[in-house]
Amino acid sequence: MRIYASIYQALFCALLTALHSGNCRRNHQCLQKYEKTENHILACTDCPQTPLVRNSRSPEHCARKCKKAKKNCRAFNFQRHSQKCHLLPFDRFGTDVQKQSNSNFTLYEKKDYIRECITGSNNYRGRRSWTKSNITCQAWSDNIINEHTFYPDRYPAHDLRENFCRNPNNDPGGPWCYTIDPNVRAEECGIPQCSEEECMKCNGEDYRGRVDHTEGGRECQRWDSVRPHKHHFQPKKYRDKDLKDNYCRNPDNRLRPWCYTMDPKTPWEYCNITVCDSDYTEESIANTSTSCLEGKGTDYRGTTNVTPEGVSCQRWDSQFPHKHSFLPENYKCKDLRENYCRNPDGSEHPWCFTTDPNQRRANCTHIPRCGAEASQETECYEDTGETYQGTLSITRSGIPCANWSQHINRY
């Protein structure tokens, strides 16, 4: 009897777990499939189906209601003050549908309906309607040219609308369709993986694509969530990093874009994103400076190689006296040549590791600002400069001058 009781208990727990996850009761997972847009709504002036308005205590609660509505909900407008959700049976690509500004709402759209690429799940719901050979797709409701059994009414969960490419049988080749060519029954549509849709330059600091799975196949955690992993990269705190939804990003200048994962045992992983053909462009080369700093000096390519105190910098390709990960081959577009001051991680100033074992790194704050350099260039002297009364306070090697009062009696 104890054996049977244990079996029944295990089955009961498994059933509860399935219901638990199926109903999206783990709040931090409910919004994983949505793209969020603050202060906006989707509105349709002449749609046959009108939004369903429901009371709701949170966006997560709205997402659960939207999931229960199934094919009748592709997005929802969450009204923050009145705590109501407007379940939308249409997406942004529908006829007469508009995305409008509204400070009282936050818009949540199912990502499957708004992106023209696929992830590992192949849940494509986009609008492509031709094959990789450029043959027009046959409507799923038609059965005249090429007969089939994939009728929209028979497979409601697969969104077999019009003649859009879909993957109702989970074919490993990705979305496909029947064609209007009697000689070509069906063909794949050649829709790209999201990792290939938008390539990254350099180390991906400016990557703004829609990859939301890691190179290990794990789903990314939303940046505005702290579950299952707590972190400080909140979108409102790092507005210039575009920490949107759960898309891979590189907010801290790591080797490449990454994300926190939904796996409690794996805090974060890198993402597999295609690298553009060239890390360098004419524009990026034109923006570099060799004599002064613009902004944080990320484009500085000068030859200053000592700290403000006059200590020589350590070579970037050396691990002595300080071990580090900023190797030239890992940051090819950061120009980590020799031992020159550089800013490969977006710090406030160019910096370098030092040759002093007791000082790991130092900011190269003695490199002049580009605005200040112009005024320094106008200064000059006659003969040996005995009458020079200018304000230049840096040697030609870039080392700051010491205060005269500290050394006036030495010579």
mmCIF file of C-alpha atoms in Angstrom:
data_model
loop_
_atom_site.group_PDB
_atom_site.id
_atom_site.type_symbol
_atom_site.label_atom_id
_atom_site.label_comp_id
_atom_site.label_asym_id
_atom_site.label_seq_id
_atom_site.Cartn_x
_atom_site.Cartn_y
_atom_site.Cartn_z
ATOM 1 C CA MET A 1 0.000 0.000 0.000
ATOM 2 C CA ARG A 2 2.852 2.382 0.755
ATOM 3 C CA ILE A 3 4.232 1.819 -2.752
ATOM 4 C CA TYR A 4 0.874 2.676 -4.330
ATOM 5 C CA ALA A 5 0.523 5.708 -2.074
ATOM 6 C CA SER A 6 3.956 6.950 -3.172
ATOM 7 C CA ILE A 7 3.060 6.461 -6.839
ATOM 8 C CA TYR A 8 -0.227 8.328 -6.455
ATOM 9 C CA GLN A 9 1.544 11.107 -4.570
ATOM 10 C CA ALA A 10 4.165 11.442 -7.321
ATOM 11 C CA LEU A 11 1.488 11.529 -10.036
ATOM 12 C CA PHE A 12 -0.482 14.118 -8.095
ATOM 13 C CA CYS A 13 2.591 16.325 -7.698
ATOM 14 C CA ALA A 14 3.400 16.006 -11.406
ATOM 15 C CA LEU A 15 -0.166 16.994 -12.290
ATOM 16 C CA LEU A 16 0.006 20.022 -10.015
ATOM 17 C CA THR A 17 3.337 21.037 -11.561
ATOM 18 C CA ALA A 18 1.913 20.778 -15.077
ATOM 19 C CA LEU A 19 -1.116 22.840 -14.147
ATOM 20 C CA HIS A 20 1.082 25.264 -12.293
ATOM 21 C CA SER A 21 3.284 25.995 -15.320
ATOM 22 C CA GLY A 22 0.514 25.627 -17.892
ATOM 23 C CA ASN A 23 -1.558 28.363 -16.304
ATOM 24 C CA CYS A 24 1.478 30.644 -16.098
ATOM 25 C CA ARG A 25 1.192 31.003 -12.331
ATOM 26 C CA ARG A 26 4.894 31.668 -11.958
ATOM 27 C CA ASN A 27 4.528 35.389 -12.500
ATOM 28 C CA HIS A 28 8.061 36.024 -13.677
ATOM 29 C CA GLN A 29 7.478 33.734 -16.681
ATOM 30 C CA CYS A 30 4.166 35.160 -17.876
ATOM 31 C CA LEU A 31 5.662 38.079 -19.819
ATOM 32 C CA GLN A 32 8.546 36.165 -21.408
ATOM 33 C CA LYS A 33 6.840 35.979 -24.812
ATOM 34 C CA TYR A 34 5.877 39.665 -24.966
ATOM 35 C CA GLU A 35 7.538 42.807 -26.282
ATOM 36 C CA LYS A 36 6.845 45.785 -24.031
ATOM 37 C CA THR A 37 6.338 49.406 -25.131
ATOM 38 C CA GLU A 38 5.762 52.039 -22.451
ATOM 39 C CA ASN A 39 3.121 54.761 -22.980
ATOM 40 C CA HIS A 40 1.614 53.204 -26.120
ATOM 41 C CA ILE A 41 -1.440 51.257 -27.226
ATOM 42 C CA LEU A 42 -2.591 49.344 -30.282
ATOM 43 C CA ALA A 43 -5.873 50.675 -31.662
ATOM 44 C CA CYS A 44 -8.059 49.492 -34.527
ATOM 45 C CA THR A 45 -10.701 51.772 -36.024
ATOM 46 C CA ASP A 46 -12.599 49.184 -38.054
ATOM 47 C CA CYS A 47 -11.794 45.664 -36.831
ATOM 48 C CA PRO A 48 -14.576 43.048 -36.781
ATOM 49 C CA GLN A 49 -13.552 41.909 -33.302
ATOM 50 C CA THR A 50 -13.327 44.434 -30.480
ATOM 51 C CA PRO A 51 -10.954 44.215 -27.490
ATOM 52 C CA LEU A 52 -12.100 42.393 -24.362
ATOM 53 C CA VAL A 53 -11.728 44.593 -21.277
ATOM 54 C CA ARG A 54 -11.009 42.751 -18.043
ATOM 55 C CA ASN A 55 -10.109 43.794 -14.508
ATOM 56 C CA SER A 56 -6.520 42.957 -13.740
ATOM 57 C CA ARG A 57 -4.087 43.490 -10.895
ATOM 58 C CA SER A 58 -0.867 43.385 -12.952
ATOM 59 C CA PRO A 59 0.581 42.904 -16.452
ATOM 60 C CA GLU A 60 1.375 39.301 -15.463
ATOM 61 C CA HIS A 61 -2.296 38.773 -14.644
ATOM 62 C CA CYS A 62 -3.185 40.184 -18.083
ATOM 63 C CA ALA A 63 -0.769 37.781 -19.726
ATOM 64 C CA ARG A 64 -2.512 34.843 -18.058
ATOM 65 C CA LYS A 65 -5.901 36.076 -19.313
ATOM 66 C CA CYS A 66 -4.442 36.545 -22.800
ATOM 67 C CA LYS A 67 -3.101 32.989 -22.759
ATOM 68 C CA LYS A 68 -6.519 31.622 -21.858
ATOM 69 C CA ALA A 69 -8.076 33.570 -24.743
ATOM 70 C CA LYS A 70 -5.674 31.754 -27.121
ATOM 71 C CA LYS A 71 -6.184 32.792 -30.759
ATOM 72 C CA ASN A 72 -8.416 35.714 -29.724
ATOM 73 C CA CYS A 73 -5.510 37.508 -28.045
ATOM 74 C CA ARG A 74 -2.332 38.574 -29.814
ATOM 75 C CA ALA A 75 -1.499 41.563 -27.596
ATOM 76 C CA PHE A 76 -2.922 43.585 -24.721
ATOM 77 C CA ASN A 77 -3.021 47.183 -23.553
ATOM 78 C CA PHE A 78 -2.510 47.397 -19.788
ATOM 79 C CA GLN A 79 -4.190 50.424 -18.210
ATOM 80 C CA ARG A 80 -1.985 51.153 -15.227
ATOM 81 C CA HIS A 81 -4.111 53.415 -13.009
ATOM 82 C CA SER A 82 -7.438 51.606 -13.359
ATOM 83 C CA GLN A 83 -5.751 48.176 -13.385
ATOM 84 C CA LYS A 84 -7.541 46.943 -16.502
ATOM 85 C CA CYS A 85 -6.291 44.966 -19.456
ATOM 86 C CA HIS A 86 -7.619 45.283 -22.989
ATOM 87 C CA LEU A 87 -7.119 41.925 -24.737
ATOM 88 C CA LEU A 88 -6.538 42.523 -28.442
ATOM 89 C CA PRO A 89 -7.561 40.008 -31.142
ATOM 90 C CA PHE A 90 -5.316 41.789 -33.659
ATOM 91 C CA ASP A 91 -1.611 42.611 -34.016
ATOM 92 C CA ARG A 92 0.251 45.668 -35.329
ATOM 93 C CA PHE A 93 0.135 44.401 -38.926
ATOM 94 C CA GLY A 94 -3.643 44.161 -39.118
ATOM 95 C CA THR A 95 -5.688 46.371 -41.449
ATOM 96 C CA ASP A 96 -6.557 49.735 -39.843
ATOM 97 C CA VAL A 97 -4.387 48.920 -36.790
ATOM 98 C CA GLN A 98 -2.243 51.768 -35.451
ATOM 99 C CA LYS A 99 0.315 52.094 -32.678
ATOM 100 C CA GLN A 100 -0.552 55.256 -30.760
ATOM 101 C CA SER A 101 0.985 57.212 -27.883
ATOM 102 C CA ASN A 102 -0.962 57.058 -24.628
ATOM 103 C CA SER A 103 0.621 57.878 -21.284
ATOM 104 C CA ASN A 104 -1.943 55.826 -19.333
ATOM 105 C CA PHE A 105 -1.101 52.495 -20.945
ATOM 106 C CA THR A 106 1.699 50.010 -21.500
ATOM 107 C CA LEU A 107 1.518 47.855 -24.613
ATOM 108 C CA TYR A 108 2.472 44.166 -24.552
ATOM 109 C CA GLU A 109 2.679 42.352 -27.921
ATOM 110 C CA LYS A 110 3.325 38.659 -28.450
ATOM 111 C CA LYS A 111 6.737 38.520 -30.085
ATOM 112 C CA ASP A 112 5.768 35.669 -32.394
ATOM 113 C CA TYR A 113 3.391 37.973 -34.269
ATOM 114 C CA ILE A 114 5.726 40.911 -34.787
ATOM 115 C CA ARG A 115 9.117 39.498 -35.748
ATOM 116 C CA GLU A 116 10.195 38.234 -39.149
ATOM 117 C CA CYS A 117 12.720 35.705 -37.890
ATOM 118 C CA ILE A 118 12.574 32.443 -35.988
ATOM 119 C CA THR A 119 14.087 31.088 -32.817
ATOM 120 C CA GLY A 120 14.719 27.462 -32.001
ATOM 121 C CA SER A 121 11.010 26.906 -31.311
ATOM 122 C CA ASN A 122 9.942 27.835 -34.880
ATOM 123 C CA ASN A 123 6.848 29.602 -33.553
ATOM 124 C CA TYR A 124 6.691 31.863 -36.581
ATOM 125 C CA ARG A 125 3.542 33.997 -36.878
ATOM 126 C CA GLY A 126 4.824 36.588 -39.355
ATOM 127 C CA ARG A 127 3.532 37.642 -42.764
ATOM 128 C CA ARG A 128 5.875 36.045 -45.260
ATOM 129 C CA SER A 129 3.836 34.295 -47.986
ATOM 130 C CA TRP A 130 6.401 32.994 -50.491
ATOM 131 C CA THR A 131 8.954 30.203 -50.478
ATOM 132 C CA LYS A 132 12.739 30.358 -50.679
ATOM 133 C CA SER A 133 12.366 29.809 -54.456
ATOM 134 C CA ASN A 134 10.069 32.840 -54.599
ATOM 135 C CA ILE A 135 6.915 30.777 -55.266
ATOM 136 C CA THR A 136 3.704 32.235 -53.840
ATOM 137 C CA CYS A 137 2.157 30.183 -51.049
ATOM 138 C CA GLN A 138 -1.258 28.615 -51.351
ATOM 139 C CA ALA A 139 -3.848 29.653 -48.762
ATOM 140 C CA TRP A 140 -4.184 27.099 -45.981
ATOM 141 C CA SER A 141 -7.962 27.087 -46.438
ATOM 142 C CA ASP A 142 -7.591 26.170 -50.147
ATOM 143 C CA ASN A 143 -7.317 22.631 -51.375
ATOM 144 C CA ILE A 144 -7.477 23.057 -55.148
ATOM 145 C CA ILE A 145 -3.930 23.125 -56.548
ATOM 146 C CA ASN A 146 -2.183 21.051 -53.880
ATOM 147 C CA GLU A 147 -4.362 18.902 -51.655
ATOM 148 C CA HIS A 148 -3.645 18.729 -47.919
ATOM 149 C CA THR A 149 -5.256 18.250 -44.527
ATOM 150 C CA PHE A 150 -3.812 21.235 -42.630
ATOM 151 C CA TYR A 151 -7.045 23.208 -42.456
ATOM 152 C CA PRO A 152 -7.154 26.292 -40.162
ATOM 153 C CA ASP A 153 -10.182 24.967 -38.266
ATOM 154 C CA ARG A 154 -8.484 21.652 -37.665
ATOM 155 C CA TYR A 155 -5.273 23.251 -36.308
ATOM 156 C CA PRO A 156 -6.389 26.454 -34.530
ATOM 157 C CA ALA A 157 -3.266 26.675 -32.353
ATOM 158 C CA HIS A 158 -0.964 27.050 -35.390
ATOM 159 C CA ASP A 159 -2.453 30.301 -36.729
ATOM 160 C CA LEU A 160 -2.934 29.026 -40.293
ATOM 161 C CA ARG A 161 -4.129 32.388 -41.596
ATOM 162 C CA GLU A 162 -4.318 33.298 -45.256
ATOM 163 C CA ASN A 163 -1.242 31.945 -47.087
ATOM 164 C CA PHE A 164 1.432 32.852 -44.529
ATOM 165 C CA CYS A 165 4.391 30.530 -43.951
ATOM 166 C CA ARG A 166 3.862 28.321 -40.920
ATOM 167 C CA ASN A 167 5.208 25.130 -39.366
ATOM 168 C CA PRO A 168 2.190 23.132 -38.160
ATOM 169 C CA ASN A 169 4.084 19.817 -38.125
ATOM 170 C CA ASN A 170 7.210 21.223 -36.409
ATOM 171 C CA ASP A 171 9.386 20.457 -39.424
ATOM 172 C CA PRO A 172 13.117 20.817 -38.557
ATOM 173 C CA GLY A 173 13.612 22.889 -41.716
ATOM 174 C CA GLY A 174 11.490 25.716 -40.326
ATOM 175 C CA PRO A 175 8.314 27.400 -41.614
ATOM 176 C CA TRP A 176 6.964 26.204 -44.976
ATOM 177 C CA CYS A 177 3.815 26.288 -47.097
ATOM 178 C CA TYR A 178 1.985 24.583 -49.912
ATOM 179 C CA THR A 179 2.514 26.470 -53.170
ATOM 180 C CA ILE A 180 0.326 27.593 -56.050
ATOM 181 C CA ASP A 181 2.642 25.728 -58.436
ATOM 182 C CA PRO A 182 1.188 22.287 -59.332
ATOM 183 C CA ASN A 183 4.749 20.995 -59.796
ATOM 184 C CA VAL A 184 5.925 22.074 -56.339
ATOM 185 C CA ARG A 185 3.664 20.687 -53.651
ATOM 186 C CA ALA A 186 5.347 22.299 -50.631
ATOM 187 C CA GLU A 187 8.573 24.153 -49.880
ATOM 188 C CA GLU A 188 10.399 25.789 -46.997
ATOM 189 C CA CYS A 189 10.234 29.585 -46.796
ATOM 190 C CA GLY A 190 13.884 30.188 -45.886
ATOM 191 C CA ILE A 191 13.059 32.476 -42.963
ATOM 192 C CA PRO A 192 16.299 33.377 -41.136
ATOM 193 C CA GLN A 193 17.112 32.593 -37.542
ATOM 194 C CA CYS A 194 16.943 35.686 -35.336
ATOM 195 C CA SER A 195 20.661 35.231 -34.613
ATOM 196 C CA GLU A 196 21.356 35.825 -38.321
ATOM 197 C CA GLU A 197 18.798 38.568 -38.990
ATOM 198 C CA GLU A 198 20.869 41.390 -37.514
ATOM 199 C CA CYS A 199 24.633 41.031 -37.163
ATOM 200 C CA MET A 200 26.755 42.647 -34.477
ATOM 201 C CA LYS A 201 29.727 44.946 -34.892
ATOM 202 C CA CYS A 202 32.775 45.024 -32.672
ATOM 203 C CA ASN A 203 31.847 43.323 -29.365
ATOM 204 C CA GLY A 204 28.131 43.929 -29.784
ATOM 205 C CA GLU A 205 27.793 46.967 -27.510
ATOM 206 C CA ASP A 206 25.407 48.516 -30.033
ATOM 207 C CA TYR A 207 23.538 45.307 -30.911
ATOM 208 C CA ARG A 208 19.758 45.946 -30.895
ATOM 209 C CA GLY A 209 18.480 42.707 -32.433
ATOM 210 C CA ARG A 210 15.853 40.301 -31.123
ATOM 211 C CA VAL A 211 17.782 37.187 -30.148
ATOM 212 C CA ASP A 212 16.267 36.009 -26.859
ATOM 213 C CA HIS A 213 17.991 32.629 -26.347
ATOM 214 C CA THR A 214 21.574 31.933 -25.318
ATOM 215 C CA GLU A 215 24.154 29.923 -27.239
ATOM 216 C CA GLY A 216 23.247 27.019 -24.943
ATOM 217 C CA GLY A 217 19.593 27.223 -26.003
ATOM 218 C CA ARG A 218 18.366 28.712 -22.717
ATOM 219 C CA GLU A 219 15.612 31.308 -22.748
ATOM 220 C CA CYS A 220 16.728 34.760 -21.604
ATOM 221 C CA GLN A 221 15.309 36.382 -18.475
ATOM 222 C CA ARG A 222 13.574 39.746 -18.881
ATOM 223 C CA TRP A 223 15.836 42.658 -17.958
ATOM 224 C CA ASP A 224 12.996 44.269 -15.951
ATOM 225 C CA SER A 225 12.649 41.116 -13.831
ATOM 226 C CA VAL A 226 14.803 39.927 -10.929
ATOM 227 C CA ARG A 227 13.603 36.327 -11.084
ATOM 228 C CA PRO A 228 15.082 33.824 -11.156
ATOM 229 C CA HIS A 229 18.290 35.913 -10.923
ATOM 230 C CA LYS A 230 18.670 39.203 -9.063
ATOM 231 C CA HIS A 231 20.701 41.848 -10.896
ATOM 232 C CA HIS A 232 21.192 45.618 -11.155
ATOM 233 C CA PHE A 233 20.797 46.050 -14.931
ATOM 234 C CA GLN A 234 17.315 47.553 -14.757
ATOM 235 C CA PRO A 235 16.070 49.216 -18.006
ATOM 236 C CA LYS A 236 15.103 52.471 -16.276
ATOM 237 C CA LYS A 237 18.582 52.752 -14.760
ATOM 238 C CA TYR A 238 20.439 52.004 -18.013
ATOM 239 C CA ARG A 239 18.242 53.760 -20.560
ATOM 240 C CA ASP A 240 21.004 54.099 -23.162
ATOM 241 C CA LYS A 241 21.647 50.318 -23.230
ATOM 242 C CA ASP A 242 18.233 49.394 -24.743
ATOM 243 C CA LEU A 243 17.595 46.633 -22.174
ATOM 244 C CA LYS A 244 14.336 45.739 -23.878
ATOM 245 C CA ASP A 245 12.299 42.704 -22.844
ATOM 246 C CA ASN A 246 14.603 39.661 -22.723
ATOM 247 C CA TYR A 247 16.741 40.380 -25.783
ATOM 248 C CA CYS A 248 20.490 39.736 -25.671
ATOM 249 C CA ARG A 249 22.526 42.863 -24.968
ATOM 250 C CA ASN A 250 26.028 43.887 -23.880
ATOM 251 C CA PRO A 251 25.511 46.657 -21.279
ATOM 252 C CA ASP A 252 28.867 46.176 -19.547
ATOM 253 C CA ASN A 253 31.230 45.742 -22.521
ATOM 254 C CA ARG A 254 31.852 42.017 -22.222
ATOM 255 C CA LEU A 255 33.210 39.969 -25.110
ATOM 256 C CA ARG A 256 29.770 39.854 -26.808
ATOM 257 C CA PRO A 257 26.029 40.173 -26.075
ATOM 258 C CA TRP A 258 24.671 38.044 -23.243
ATOM 259 C CA CYS A 259 21.657 37.714 -20.952
ATOM 260 C CA TYR A 260 20.529 36.302 -17.634
ATOM 261 C CA THR A 261 18.759 32.988 -18.175
ATOM 262 C CA MET A 262 15.516 31.400 -17.014
ATOM 263 C CA ASP A 263 17.535 28.459 -15.709
ATOM 264 C CA PRO A 264 17.973 28.925 -11.930
ATOM 265 C CA LYS A 265 21.259 27.018 -12.123
ATOM 266 C CA THR A 266 22.723 29.168 -14.940
ATOM 267 C CA PRO A 267 22.856 32.875 -13.993
ATOM 268 C CA TRP A 268 23.963 34.109 -17.432
ATOM 269 C CA GLU A 269 25.305 33.011 -20.793
ATOM 270 C CA TYR A 270 26.629 34.545 -23.994
ATOM 271 C CA CYS A 271 24.367 34.649 -27.054
ATOM 272 C CA ASN A 272 25.253 33.246 -30.468
ATOM 273 C CA ILE A 273 24.946 36.257 -32.799
ATOM 274 C CA THR A 274 26.408 36.579 -36.270
ATOM 275 C CA VAL A 275 29.350 38.978 -36.568
ATOM 276 C CA CYS A 276 29.185 41.517 -39.399
ATOM 277 C CA ASP A 277 31.669 41.118 -42.259
ATOM 278 C CA SER A 278 33.913 43.898 -40.946
ATOM 279 C CA ASP A 279 34.374 45.407 -37.507
ATOM 280 C CA TYR A 280 35.693 48.596 -39.038
ATOM 281 C CA THR A 281 33.860 51.083 -41.229
ATOM 282 C CA GLU A 282 34.997 54.328 -42.812
ATOM 283 C CA GLU A 283 32.777 56.170 -40.377
ATOM 284 C CA SER A 284 34.306 54.531 -37.286
ATOM 285 C CA ILE A 285 37.847 55.214 -38.495
ATOM 286 C CA ALA A 286 36.966 58.850 -39.240
ATOM 287 C CA ASN A 287 35.648 59.305 -35.699
ATOM 288 C CA THR A 288 38.878 58.249 -33.988
ATOM 289 C CA SER A 289 41.242 60.762 -32.429
ATOM 290 C CA THR A 290 44.986 60.449 -31.879
ATOM 291 C CA SER A 291 45.693 63.575 -29.858
ATOM 292 C CA CYS A 292 42.694 64.373 -27.658
ATOM 293 C CA LEU A 293 39.545 62.950 -26.054
ATOM 294 C CA GLU A 294 35.914 63.122 -27.148
ATOM 295 C CA GLY A 295 33.401 62.029 -24.516
ATOM 296 C CA LYS A 296 34.717 59.036 -22.597
ATOM 297 C CA GLY A 297 37.554 58.517 -25.036
ATOM 298 C CA THR A 298 36.354 55.203 -26.461
ATOM 299 C CA ASP A 299 37.595 56.368 -29.877
ATOM 300 C CA TYR A 300 40.977 57.599 -28.626
ATOM 301 C CA ARG A 301 43.807 56.057 -30.684
ATOM 302 C CA GLY A 302 46.777 58.113 -29.505
ATOM 303 C CA THR A 303 50.108 56.874 -28.160
ATOM 304 C CA THR A 304 50.032 58.037 -24.530
ATOM 305 C CA ASN A 305 51.482 55.097 -22.594
ATOM 306 C CA VAL A 306 52.185 56.392 -19.090
ATOM 307 C CA THR A 307 49.889 57.103 -16.140
ATOM 308 C CA PRO A 308 49.384 60.645 -14.784
ATOM 309 C CA GLU A 309 52.051 59.806 -12.198
ATOM 310 C CA GLY A 310 54.544 58.816 -14.888
ATOM 311 C CA VAL A 311 54.325 55.025 -14.432
ATOM 312 C CA SER A 312 54.638 53.072 -17.690
ATOM 313 C CA CYS A 313 51.584 51.148 -18.860
ATOM 314 C CA GLN A 314 51.628 47.352 -19.170
ATOM 315 C CA ARG A 315 51.334 45.931 -22.675
ATOM 316 C CA TRP A 316 47.817 44.718 -23.508
ATOM 317 C CA ASP A 317 49.179 41.414 -24.865
ATOM 318 C CA SER A 318 51.087 40.777 -21.638
ATOM 319 C CA GLN A 319 49.883 39.103 -18.428
ATOM 320 C CA PHE A 320 52.663 40.546 -16.264
ATOM 321 C CA PRO A 321 52.580 41.987 -13.700
ATOM 322 C CA HIS A 322 48.754 41.899 -13.907
ATOM 323 C CA LYS A 323 46.629 39.115 -15.389
ATOM 324 C CA HIS A 324 43.582 40.275 -17.346
ATOM 325 C CA SER A 325 41.099 39.342 -20.089
ATOM 326 C CA PHE A 326 41.503 42.451 -22.295
ATOM 327 C CA LEU A 327 43.561 40.682 -24.934
ATOM 328 C CA PRO A 328 43.946 42.319 -28.373
ATOM 329 C CA GLU A 329 42.526 39.260 -30.143
ATOM 330 C CA ASN A 330 39.355 39.408 -28.016
ATOM 331 C CA TYR A 331 38.758 43.120 -28.623
ATOM 332 C CA LYS A 332 39.890 43.539 -32.209
ATOM 333 C CA CYS A 333 38.120 46.857 -32.799
ATOM 334 C CA LYS A 334 39.447 48.476 -29.602
ATOM 335 C CA ASP A 335 42.969 48.921 -30.996
ATOM 336 C CA LEU A 336 44.717 47.416 -27.965
ATOM 337 C CA ARG A 337 48.168 47.961 -29.419
ATOM 338 C CA GLU A 338 51.413 48.100 -27.480
ATOM 339 C CA ASN A 339 50.771 49.661 -24.059
ATOM 340 C CA TYR A 340 48.753 52.689 -25.171
ATOM 341 C CA CYS A 341 45.938 54.105 -23.030
ATOM 342 C CA ARG A 342 42.577 52.833 -24.287
ATOM 343 C CA ASN A 343 38.959 52.532 -23.142
ATOM 344 C CA PRO A 344 37.752 49.042 -24.152
ATOM 345 C CA ASP A 345 35.056 48.747 -21.458
ATOM 346 C CA GLY A 346 33.253 52.095 -21.569
ATOM 347 C CA SER A 347 34.882 53.553 -18.439
ATOM 348 C CA GLU A 348 34.861 57.280 -17.744
ATOM 349 C CA HIS A 349 38.389 57.724 -19.160
ATOM 350 C CA PRO A 350 40.956 55.814 -21.221
ATOM 351 C CA TRP A 351 43.077 53.702 -18.906
ATOM 352 C CA CYS A 352 45.737 51.019 -18.792
ATOM 353 C CA PHE A 353 47.158 48.324 -16.565
ATOM 354 C CA THR A 354 50.390 49.567 -15.014
ATOM 355 C CA THR A 355 53.847 48.048 -14.724
ATOM 356 C CA ASP A 356 53.712 48.676 -10.977
ATOM 357 C CA PRO A 357 52.789 45.351 -9.248
ATOM 358 C CA ASN A 358 51.068 47.351 -6.485
ATOM 359 C CA GLN A 359 48.829 49.364 -8.844
ATOM 360 C CA ARG A 360 46.650 47.255 -11.144
ATOM 361 C CA ARG A 361 45.215 49.992 -13.396
ATOM 362 C CA ALA A 362 45.140 53.764 -13.723
ATOM 363 C CA ASN A 363 42.974 56.257 -15.591
ATOM 364 C CA CYS A 364 44.820 58.331 -18.194
ATOM 365 C CA THR A 365 43.217 61.589 -17.109
ATOM 366 C CA HIS A 366 46.160 63.618 -18.403
ATOM 367 C CA ILE A 367 45.137 63.173 -22.060
ATOM 368 C CA PRO A 368 43.741 66.569 -23.084
ATOM 369 C CA ARG A 369 40.127 67.142 -24.084
ATOM 370 C CA CYS A 370 39.639 68.026 -27.738
ATOM 371 C CA GLY A 371 38.077 71.383 -26.843
ATOM 372 C CA ALA A 372 40.964 72.304 -24.563
ATOM 373 C CA GLU A 373 43.622 71.226 -27.054
ATOM 374 C CA ALA A 374 42.746 73.991 -29.503
ATOM 375 C CA SER A 375 43.444 76.718 -26.954
ATOM 376 C CA GLN A 376 46.761 75.098 -26.035
ATOM 377 C CA GLU A 377 47.889 75.056 -29.654
ATOM 378 C CA THR A 378 47.604 78.833 -29.908
ATOM 379 C CA GLU A 379 50.270 79.294 -27.215
ATOM 380 C CA CYS A 380 53.869 79.822 -28.326
ATOM 381 C CA TYR A 381 57.181 81.214 -27.085
ATOM 382 C CA GLU A 382 60.187 83.096 -28.429
ATOM 383 C CA ASP A 383 63.862 82.132 -28.204
ATOM 384 C CA THR A 384 64.263 79.699 -25.279
ATOM 385 C CA GLY A 385 60.911 80.587 -23.664
ATOM 386 C CA GLU A 386 62.273 82.581 -20.700
ATOM 387 C CA THR A 387 59.364 85.019 -20.991
ATOM 388 C CA TYR A 388 56.649 82.358 -21.571
ATOM 389 C CA GLN A 389 53.629 82.973 -19.281
ATOM 390 C CA GLY A 390 51.121 80.505 -20.833
ATOM 391 C CA THR A 391 48.968 77.871 -19.104
ATOM 392 C CA LEU A 392 50.097 74.604 -20.739
ATOM 393 C CA SER A 393 50.713 72.078 -17.916
ATOM 394 C CA ILE A 394 51.489 68.787 -19.728
ATOM 395 C CA THR A 395 54.849 67.627 -21.114
ATOM 396 C CA ARG A 396 55.148 66.594 -24.738
ATOM 397 C CA SER A 397 55.084 62.934 -23.545
ATOM 398 C CA GLY A 398 51.696 63.558 -21.952
ATOM 399 C CA ILE A 399 52.887 63.622 -18.325
ATOM 400 C CA PRO A 400 51.238 66.279 -16.089
ATOM 401 C CA CYS A 401 53.576 68.901 -14.689
ATOM 402 C CA ALA A 402 54.102 69.000 -10.906
ATOM 403 C CA ASN A 403 53.342 72.132 -8.916
ATOM 404 C CA TRP A 404 56.349 74.526 -8.930
ATOM 405 C CA SER A 405 55.930 75.281 -5.212
ATOM 406 C CA GLN A 406 56.864 71.717 -4.347
ATOM 407 C CA HIS A 407 60.212 71.879 -6.161
ATOM 408 C CA ILE A 408 61.196 75.577 -6.281
ATOM 409 C CA ASN A 409 64.157 75.136 -3.902
ATOM 410 C CA ARG A 410 65.605 71.936 -5.461
ATOM 411 C CA TYR A 411 67.505 73.545 -8.349
#
